[in-house]
Amino acid sequence: MKEEIGTEEKEDIEKSVDNLREIKSLLKKPEDKEETIKEKCGEEGYEKLSEIDSPVVLDVIARFLKHCNPSSVFVRTDSEEDVEYIRKRSVEKGEEIPLKLDGHTAHFDGPNDQARDKENTKLLLPKGKDLGPQFNSIEREKGLKEISTYLDNIMEGKEAYIAFLSLGPKNSRFSIPALQITDSTYVGHSEDILYRNGYNTFKREKFESEDDFYKFIHSAGELENGVSKNIDKRRIYTNIESKTVLSTNTQYGGNTLGPKKLAMRLAIKEGYKEGWLTEHMFIMGVHGPDERVSYFTGAYPSACGKTSTAMIESESLIGDDIAYLREVNGEVRAANPERGIFGIIRDVNPKDDPLIWKTITTPGEVIFSNALIKDGYPYWLGMDREIPDHGRNYIGKWERGMKDSNGKEITPSHRNARYTIRIDDIENKDPNLNNPEGVKVDGIIYGGRDSDTWVPVEEAFDWKHGILTKGAALESETTAATLGKSGERQFNPMSNLDFLSIPIGDYINHQLEFGKKIDDHPSIFSVNYFLKDENGNYLNDFHDKKIWLKWMELRTHGDVDAIKTPTGYIPIYEDLKRLFKESLGKDYSREEYRKQFTLRVPEHLSKIERVKKIYKEDVKPTPKVVIEELDRQKDRLEKAKGKYGEYIPPSKLS
């Protein structure tokens, strides 16, 4: 007997149908789908697409090829021959430059196309729909009309590339099939490094609806000196309901690599409907006693130590950026939708990042974006090597001392210069990277840049306490390098604010509801590598994070006890002393412990009031559960203050 469809499901279906009607009405309609594909893709491309037994997939392809009007199209299957074609074409077209080391290439984006364009990255929403002031959106019909105008004939005279991808391990509950159409070989090459191939998935699966797969349409637009010319028409629009991302007049990876951050918005909404999570988190294995490996996910805002944590030499890496979390048999299991890293190269050096350094300085497939190139070698800021006084970078010919139109010195490489590599090429890759079952999550970590409040590591009392007082209350201080002034606290719940596609209150409640399905809850922790003393000196060394990880691993298995404080559980001194000696070979004094783990009550109370103010004034409707949990924490802090004073060393609580 067929199940009845609920009212909410009917509304979702109606929205999707309306969306498709809107999109189709704005794009040029191919009079004959097969003729359009044959004309654009040629016999070889047509044969490849004929292997896909899903008319809806071919409908999408024909529709956008007709509208964007490339002169020819290359269809990439999962074969190495097809991948090699795109690599070679990227060099032939000048989108990439071969370097001295085998497999290394350089790519340059335009001077004004060096980062994610937050202003022009928008959600397409139905008329009258508002997600809140934290979201950048545009009325769907208006946005579709605008971007369809930009896409009209935008690929004329160019070769386009069609790729089929899998977000997440293939043949798995985590897998999401995706279709990419782009006129950039750099984008095509990058996505082969970053994502699993999905052509065979599209051949095997019979898709009944366009809702069954993600769609990414990108064009660099008109080029001038090899880079996007019409930056004023740069648009990155996400249509959540039709699961489509449209990107125009840009080349920078954060604006063009649809399966990356742009797809997070699609996956967050999909997970919200289906009961799973899409998080801005690394996934790593922390190695404990007797060859035990415990898996952790971690969410940190930019410049807070996320990558350096995930890349610790003694541990193993599954992913550095995004995690899909699902409930499986009462456990939380996680998988990385990616298989590569699109990482910031600034400050990568042999001392602080030995694993990445080795990968990008030995032969192998690596794309360097917006670094300085001299005599066939890349150079970047903070590499701990002498940088030449002249070479080629994203502005063209560069010499030391050059200034931009504002009189600011132009650095050798851009501060947001990148490297693109496969995780399989890193020495500490975890063997479960492509496990279709994912990995069991033992711990979840939230970290921020905090000079005066959070201790270096602390465990939440339970799932609800951790989600609400650590994840939902996450703040991070800005640095001079990012915003021109330091110390400003930015509110960033779960470090996912930039990528949400549902209201913040719904997102937080979804996290709590997800937790209710779990029998074996991961422990939730906070970390802070940036705590300072009264003189402004950091209380953590760069490598101390390894100790906090080791302690968290032990806690998830009940191997060590902890001290209960009003805000969570903190380590016992003797355990840390032993771990510092075993893992780093250094002594750890009681005075260091006291300074690091003293409970700073006034600062905690101030944080609670800041966060409550944001939720009451800026998040509508205000999730009451957050306010209630913060008030309970405030009450515990006030009681401790009355008994022990404003600054409480661990010795008074043990």
CSV table of N, CA and C in Angstrom, one decimal, residues 140-254:
chain,number,residue,atom,x,y,z
A,140,ARG,N,14.0,34.9,-5.4
A,140,ARG,CA,14.4,33.8,-6.3
A,140,ARG,C,14.1,34.2,-7.8
A,141,GLU,N,12.9,34.7,-8.1
A,141,GLU,CA,12.6,35.1,-9.5
A,141,GLU,C,13.5,36.2,-10.0
A,142,LYS,N,13.8,37.2,-9.1
A,142,LYS,CA,14.7,38.3,-9.5
A,142,LYS,C,16.1,37.8,-9.8
A,143,GLY,N,16.6,36.9,-8.8
A,143,GLY,CA,17.9,36.4,-9.0
A,143,GLY,C,18.1,35.5,-10.2
A,144,LEU,N,17.1,34.7,-10.5
A,144,LEU,CA,17.2,33.8,-11.6
A,144,LEU,C,17.2,34.6,-12.9
A,145,LYS,N,16.4,35.6,-13.0
A,145,LYS,CA,16.3,36.5,-14.2
A,145,LYS,C,17.7,37.1,-14.4
A,146,GLU,N,18.3,37.6,-13.3
A,146,GLU,CA,19.6,38.3,-13.4
A,146,GLU,C,20.7,37.4,-13.9
A,147,ILE,N,20.8,36.2,-13.2
A,147,ILE,CA,21.9,35.3,-13.6
A,147,ILE,C,21.7,34.6,-14.9
A,148,SER,N,20.4,34.3,-15.2
A,148,SER,CA,20.2,33.7,-16.5
A,148,SER,C,20.6,34.7,-17.7
A,149,THR,N,20.4,36.0,-17.4
A,149,THR,CA,20.9,37.0,-18.4
A,149,THR,C,22.4,36.9,-18.6
A,150,TYR,N,23.1,36.8,-17.5
A,150,TYR,CA,24.6,36.7,-17.5
A,150,TYR,C,25.1,35.4,-18.2
A,151,LEU,N,24.3,34.3,-17.9
A,151,LEU,CA,24.7,33.0,-18.5
A,151,LEU,C,24.4,32.9,-20.0
A,152,ASP,N,23.5,33.7,-20.5
A,152,ASP,CA,23.1,33.7,-21.9
A,152,ASP,C,24.3,33.9,-22.8
A,153,ASN,N,24.7,32.8,-23.6
A,153,ASN,CA,25.8,32.8,-24.5
A,153,ASN,C,27.1,33.1,-23.8
A,154,ILE,N,27.2,32.9,-22.5
A,154,ILE,CA,28.5,33.2,-21.8
A,154,ILE,C,29.6,32.4,-22.2
A,155,MET,N,29.4,31.1,-22.7
A,155,MET,CA,30.4,30.2,-23.1
A,155,MET,C,30.7,30.2,-24.7
A,156,GLU,N,30.1,31.2,-25.3
A,156,GLU,CA,30.2,31.2,-26.8
A,156,GLU,C,31.7,31.3,-27.2
A,157,GLY,N,32.1,30.5,-28.1
A,157,GLY,CA,33.5,30.4,-28.6
A,157,GLY,C,34.4,29.6,-27.7
A,158,LYS,N,33.9,29.0,-26.6
A,158,LYS,CA,34.7,28.3,-25.7
A,158,LYS,C,34.4,26.8,-25.7
A,159,GLU,N,35.3,26.0,-25.2
A,159,GLU,CA,35.1,24.6,-24.9
A,159,GLU,C,34.6,24.5,-23.5
A,160,ALA,N,33.5,23.7,-23.3
A,160,ALA,CA,33.0,23.5,-21.9
A,160,ALA,C,33.3,22.1,-21.5
A,161,TYR,N,33.2,21.8,-20.2
A,161,TYR,CA,33.5,20.5,-19.7
A,161,TYR,C,32.4,20.0,-18.7
A,162,ILE,N,32.0,18.8,-19.0
A,162,ILE,CA,31.0,18.2,-18.1
A,162,ILE,C,31.7,17.1,-17.3
A,163,ALA,N,31.4,17.1,-16.0
A,163,ALA,CA,32.0,16.1,-15.1
A,163,ALA,C,30.9,15.6,-14.2
A,164,PHE,N,31.1,14.3,-13.8
A,164,PHE,CA,30.1,13.7,-12.9
A,164,PHE,C,30.9,13.3,-11.6
A,165,LEU,N,30.4,13.7,-10.4
A,165,LEU,CA,31.2,13.6,-9.2
A,165,LEU,C,30.4,12.9,-8.1
A,166,SER,N,31.1,12.4,-7.1
A,166,SER,CA,30.4,11.9,-5.9
A,166,SER,C,30.9,12.6,-4.7
A,167,LEU,N,30.0,13.2,-4.0
A,167,LEU,CA,30.3,13.9,-2.7
A,167,LEU,C,30.2,12.8,-1.6
A,168,GLY,N,31.3,12.4,-1.0
A,168,GLY,CA,31.2,11.3,-0.1
A,168,GLY,C,31.7,10.0,-0.7
A,169,PRO,N,32.1,9.0,0.1
A,169,PRO,CA,32.5,7.8,-0.4
A,169,PRO,C,31.5,7.2,-1.4
A,170,LYS,N,31.9,6.6,-2.4
A,170,LYS,CA,31.0,6.0,-3.4
A,170,LYS,C,30.3,4.8,-2.9
A,171,ASN,N,29.1,4.6,-3.4
A,171,ASN,CA,28.2,3.4,-3.0
A,171,ASN,C,28.0,3.4,-1.5
A,172,SER,N,27.6,4.5,-1.0
A,172,SER,CA,27.5,4.6,0.5
A,172,SER,C,26.3,5.5,0.8
A,173,ARG,N,25.8,5.4,2.1
A,173,ARG,CA,24.7,6.2,2.5
A,173,ARG,C,25.1,7.7,2.6
A,174,PHE,N,26.4,7.9,2.5
A,174,PHE,CA,26.9,9.3,2.6
A,174,PHE,C,27.0,9.9,1.1
A,175,SER,N,26.9,9.1,0.1
A,175,SER,CA,27.1,9.6,-1.3
A,175,SER,C,26.0,10.6,-1.7
A,176,ILE,N,26.5,11.7,-2.4
A,176,ILE,CA,25.6,12.6,-3.1
A,176,ILE,C,26.1,12.8,-4.5
A,177,PRO,N,25.4,12.3,-5.5
A,177,PRO,CA,25.8,12.5,-6.9
A,177,PRO,C,25.7,14.0,-7.3
A,178,ALA,N,26.7,14.4,-8.1
A,178,ALA,CA,26.7,15.8,-8.6
A,178,ALA,C,27.1,15.9,-10.0
A,179,LEU,N,26.6,16.9,-10.7
A,179,LEU,CA,26.9,17.2,-12.1
A,179,LEU,C,27.5,18.6,-12.2
A,180,GLN,N,28.7,18.7,-12.8
A,180,GLN,CA,29.3,20.0,-13.0
A,180,GLN,C,29.4,20.3,-14.5
A,181,ILE,N,29.0,21.5,-14.9
A,181,ILE,CA,29.3,22.1,-16.2
A,181,ILE,C,30.1,23.4,-16.0
A,182,THR,N,31.2,23.5,-16.7
A,182,THR,CA,32.1,24.6,-16.5
A,182,THR,C,32.9,24.9,-17.8
A,183,ASP,N,33.3,26.1,-18.0
A,183,ASP,CA,34.2,26.4,-19.1
A,183,ASP,C,35.6,26.6,-18.7
A,184,SER,N,36.0,26.2,-17.5
A,184,SER,CA,37.3,26.4,-16.9
A,184,SER,C,38.0,25.0,-16.7
A,185,THR,N,39.1,24.8,-17.4
A,185,THR,CA,39.9,23.6,-17.1
A,185,THR,C,40.5,23.6,-15.7
A,186,TYR,N,40.8,24.7,-15.2
A,186,TYR,CA,41.3,24.8,-13.8
A,186,TYR,C,40.3,24.3,-12.9
A,187,VAL,N,39.0,24.6,-13.0
A,187,VAL,CA,38.0,24.1,-12.2
A,187,VAL,C,37.8,22.6,-12.4
A,188,GLY,N,37.8,22.2,-13.6
A,188,GLY,CA,37.7,20.8,-13.9
A,188,GLY,C,38.8,19.9,-13.3
A,189,HIS,N,40.1,20.4,-13.5
A,189,HIS,CA,41.2,19.7,-12.9
A,189,HIS,C,41.2,19.7,-11.4
A,190,SER,N,40.8,20.9,-10.8
A,190,SER,CA,40.8,21.0,-9.3
A,190,SER,C,39.7,20.0,-8.8
A,191,GLU,N,38.6,19.9,-9.4
A,191,GLU,CA,37.5,19.0,-8.9
A,191,GLU,C,37.9,17.5,-9.0
A,192,ASP,N,38.7,17.2,-10.0
A,192,ASP,CA,39.2,15.8,-10.1
A,192,ASP,C,40.1,15.5,-8.9
A,193,ILE,N,40.9,16.4,-8.5
A,193,ILE,CA,41.8,16.2,-7.3
A,193,ILE,C,40.9,16.2,-6.0
A,194,LEU,N,39.9,17.0,-5.9
A,194,LEU,CA,39.2,17.2,-4.7
A,194,LEU,C,38.1,16.3,-4.5
A,195,TYR,N,37.5,15.7,-5.5
A,195,TYR,CA,36.3,14.9,-5.4
A,195,TYR,C,36.4,13.6,-6.1
A,196,ARG,N,35.6,12.6,-5.6
A,196,ARG,CA,35.6,11.3,-6.2
A,196,ARG,C,34.8,11.3,-7.5
A,197,ASN,N,35.3,10.5,-8.4
A,197,ASN,CA,34.6,10.4,-9.7
A,197,ASN,C,33.2,9.8,-9.6
A,198,GLY,N,32.2,10.3,-10.4
A,198,GLY,CA,30.9,9.8,-10.3
A,198,GLY,C,30.2,9.4,-11.6
A,199,TYR,N,30.9,9.3,-12.7
A,199,TYR,CA,30.3,9.0,-14.0
A,199,TYR,C,29.7,7.6,-13.9
A,200,ASN,N,30.4,6.6,-13.3
A,200,ASN,CA,29.8,5.3,-13.2
A,200,ASN,C,28.6,5.2,-12.3
A,201,THR,N,28.5,6.1,-11.3
A,201,THR,CA,27.3,6.2,-10.5
A,201,THR,C,26.1,6.7,-11.3
A,202,PHE,N,26.4,7.7,-12.1
A,202,PHE,CA,25.3,8.2,-13.0
A,202,PHE,C,24.9,7.2,-14.0
A,203,LYS,N,25.8,6.3,-14.5
A,203,LYS,CA,25.4,5.2,-15.4
A,203,LYS,C,24.6,4.2,-14.7
A,204,ARG,N,24.9,3.9,-13.4
A,204,ARG,CA,24.3,2.8,-12.7
A,204,ARG,C,22.9,3.2,-12.2
A,205,GLU,N,22.8,4.5,-11.7
A,205,GLU,CA,21.6,4.9,-11.0
A,205,GLU,C,20.6,5.4,-12.1
A,206,LYS,N,19.3,5.2,-11.8
A,206,LYS,CA,18.2,5.7,-12.6
A,206,LYS,C,17.6,6.8,-11.8
A,207,PHE,N,18.0,8.1,-12.2
A,207,PHE,CA,17.4,9.2,-11.5
A,207,PHE,C,16.1,9.6,-12.1
A,208,GLU,N,15.1,9.7,-11.2
A,208,GLU,CA,13.7,10.0,-11.6
A,208,GLU,C,13.4,11.5,-11.7
A,209,SER,N,14.2,12.2,-10.9
A,209,SER,CA,13.9,13.7,-10.8
A,209,SER,C,15.2,14.4,-10.7
A,210,GLU,N,15.2,15.7,-11.1
A,210,GLU,CA,16.4,16.6,-11.0
A,210,GLU,C,16.7,16.8,-9.5
A,211,ASP,N,15.8,16.5,-8.6
A,211,ASP,CA,16.0,16.6,-7.2
A,211,ASP,C,17.0,15.5,-6.7
A,212,ASP,N,17.3,14.5,-7.5
A,212,ASP,CA,18.1,13.4,-7.1
A,212,ASP,C,19.6,13.6,-7.2
A,213,PHE,N,20.0,14.8,-7.7
A,213,PHE,CA,21.5,15.1,-7.8
A,213,PHE,C,21.7,16.6,-7.7
A,214,TYR,N,22.9,17.0,-7.3
A,214,TYR,CA,23.3,18.4,-7.3
A,214,TYR,C,23.8,18.8,-8.6
A,215,LYS,N,23.5,20.1,-8.9
A,215,LYS,CA,23.9,20.7,-10.2
A,215,LYS,C,24.7,21.9,-10.0
A,216,PHE,N,25.9,22.0,-10.6
A,216,PHE,CA,26.8,23.2,-10.5
A,216,PHE,C,27.1,23.7,-11.9
A,217,ILE,N,26.7,24.9,-12.2
A,217,ILE,CA,26.9,25.5,-13.5
A,217,ILE,C,27.9,26.7,-13.3
A,218,HIS,N,29.0,26.7,-14.0
A,218,HIS,CA,30.0,27.8,-13.8
A,218,HIS,C,30.5,28.3,-15.1
A,219,SER,N,30.7,29.6,-15.2
A,219,SER,CA,31.5,30.1,-16.3
A,219,SER,C,32.4,31.3,-15.8
A,220,ALA,N,33.6,31.3,-16.3
A,220,ALA,CA,34.6,32.3,-16.0
A,220,ALA,C,34.2,33.6,-16.7
A,221,GLY,N,33.3,33.5,-17.7
A,221,GLY,CA,32.9,34.7,-18.4
A,221,GLY,C,34.0,35.1,-19.4
A,222,GLU,N,33.8,36.4,-19.9
A,222,GLU,CA,34.8,36.9,-20.8
A,222,GLU,C,36.1,37.1,-20.1
A,223,LEU,N,37.2,36.7,-20.8
A,223,LEU,CA,38.5,36.7,-20.2
A,223,LEU,C,39.3,37.9,-20.8
A,224,GLU,N,40.1,38.5,-20.0
A,224,GLU,CA,41.1,39.5,-20.4
A,224,GLU,C,42.4,39.2,-19.7
A,225,ASN,N,43.5,39.0,-20.5
A,225,ASN,CA,44.8,38.5,-20.0
A,225,ASN,C,44.6,37.2,-19.2
A,226,GLY,N,43.7,36.4,-19.7
A,226,GLY,CA,43.5,35.1,-19.1
A,226,GLY,C,42.7,35.0,-17.8
A,227,VAL,N,42.1,36.1,-17.4
A,227,VAL,CA,41.3,36.1,-16.1
A,227,VAL,C,40.0,36.7,-16.4
A,228,SER,N,39.0,36.5,-15.5
A,228,SER,CA,37.7,37.0,-15.6
A,228,SER,C,37.7,38.5,-15.7
A,229,LYS,N,37.0,39.0,-16.7
A,229,LYS,CA,37.0,40.5,-17.0
A,229,LYS,C,35.9,41.2,-16.2
A,230,ASN,N,34.7,40.6,-16.3
A,230,ASN,CA,33.5,41.4,-15.8
A,230,ASN,C,33.2,41.0,-14.3
A,231,ILE,N,34.1,41.4,-13.5
A,231,ILE,CA,34.0,41.1,-12.1
A,231,ILE,C,32.7,41.8,-11.5
A,232,ASP,N,32.3,42.9,-12.1
A,232,ASP,CA,31.1,43.6,-11.6
A,232,ASP,C,29.9,42.7,-11.8
A,233,LYS,N,30.0,41.7,-12.7
A,233,LYS,CA,28.9,40.7,-12.9
A,233,LYS,C,29.2,39.4,-12.3
A,234,ARG,N,30.1,39.4,-11.3
A,234,ARG,CA,30.3,38.1,-10.6
A,234,ARG,C,29.1,37.8,-9.7
A,235,ARG,N,28.6,36.6,-9.9
A,235,ARG,CA,27.4,36.2,-9.1
A,235,ARG,C,27.6,34.7,-8.7
A,236,ILE,N,27.3,34.4,-7.5
A,236,ILE,CA,27.3,33.0,-7.0
A,236,ILE,C,25.9,32.8,-6.3
A,237,TYR,N,25.0,32.2,-7.0
A,237,TYR,CA,23.6,32.1,-6.5
A,237,TYR,C,23.3,30.6,-6.3
A,238,THR,N,22.7,30.3,-5.2
A,238,THR,CA,22.4,29.0,-4.8
A,238,THR,C,20.8,28.8,-4.7
A,239,ASN,N,20.3,28.0,-5.5
A,239,ASN,CA,18.9,27.7,-5.4
A,239,ASN,C,18.7,26.4,-4.6
A,240,ILE,N,18.3,26.6,-3.4
A,240,ILE,CA,18.3,25.4,-2.5
A,240,ILE,C,17.2,24.4,-2.9
A,241,GLU,N,16.1,24.9,-3.3
A,241,GLU,CA,15.0,24.0,-3.6
A,241,GLU,C,15.3,23.1,-4.9
A,242,SER,N,16.0,23.7,-5.9
A,242,SER,CA,16.3,22.9,-7.1
A,242,SER,C,17.7,22.2,-7.0
A,243,LYS,N,18.4,22.5,-5.9
A,243,LYS,CA,19.7,21.9,-5.6
A,243,LYS,C,20.7,22.3,-6.8
A,244,THR,N,20.7,23.6,-7.1
A,244,THR,CA,21.5,24.1,-8.2
A,244,THR,C,22.3,25.3,-7.7
A,245,VAL,N,23.6,25.3,-8.1
A,245,VAL,CA,24.5,26.5,-7.9
A,245,VAL,C,24.9,27.1,-9.2
A,246,LEU,N,24.7,28.4,-9.4
A,246,LEU,CA,25.0,29.1,-10.6
A,246,LEU,C,26.1,30.1,-10.3
A,247,SER,N,27.2,30.0,-11.0
A,247,SER,CA,28.4,30.9,-10.7
A,247,SER,C,28.9,31.5,-12.0
A,248,THR,N,29.0,32.8,-12.0
A,248,THR,CA,29.5,33.5,-13.3
A,248,THR,C,30.6,34.6,-13.0
A,249,ASN,N,31.4,34.8,-14.0
A,249,ASN,CA,32.4,35.8,-14.1
A,249,ASN,C,33.4,35.8,-12.9
A,250,THR,N,33.9,34.6,-12.6
A,250,THR,CA,34.8,34.4,-11.5
A,250,THR,C,35.6,33.1,-11.8
A,251,GLN,N,36.8,33.1,-11.3
A,251,GLN,CA,37.7,31.9,-11.4
A,251,GLN,C,38.1,31.4,-10.0
A,252,TYR,N,38.1,32.2,-9.0
A,252,TYR,CA,38.6,31.8,-7.7
A,252,TYR,C,37.9,30.6,-7.2
A,253,GLY,N,38.6,29.6,-6.7
A,253,GLY,CA,38.0,28.3,-6.3
A,253,GLY,C,36.9,28.4,-5.3
A,254,GLY,N,36.9,29.3,-4.4
A,254,GLY,CA,35.8,29.4,-3.4
A,254,GLY,C,34.5,29.8,-4.0
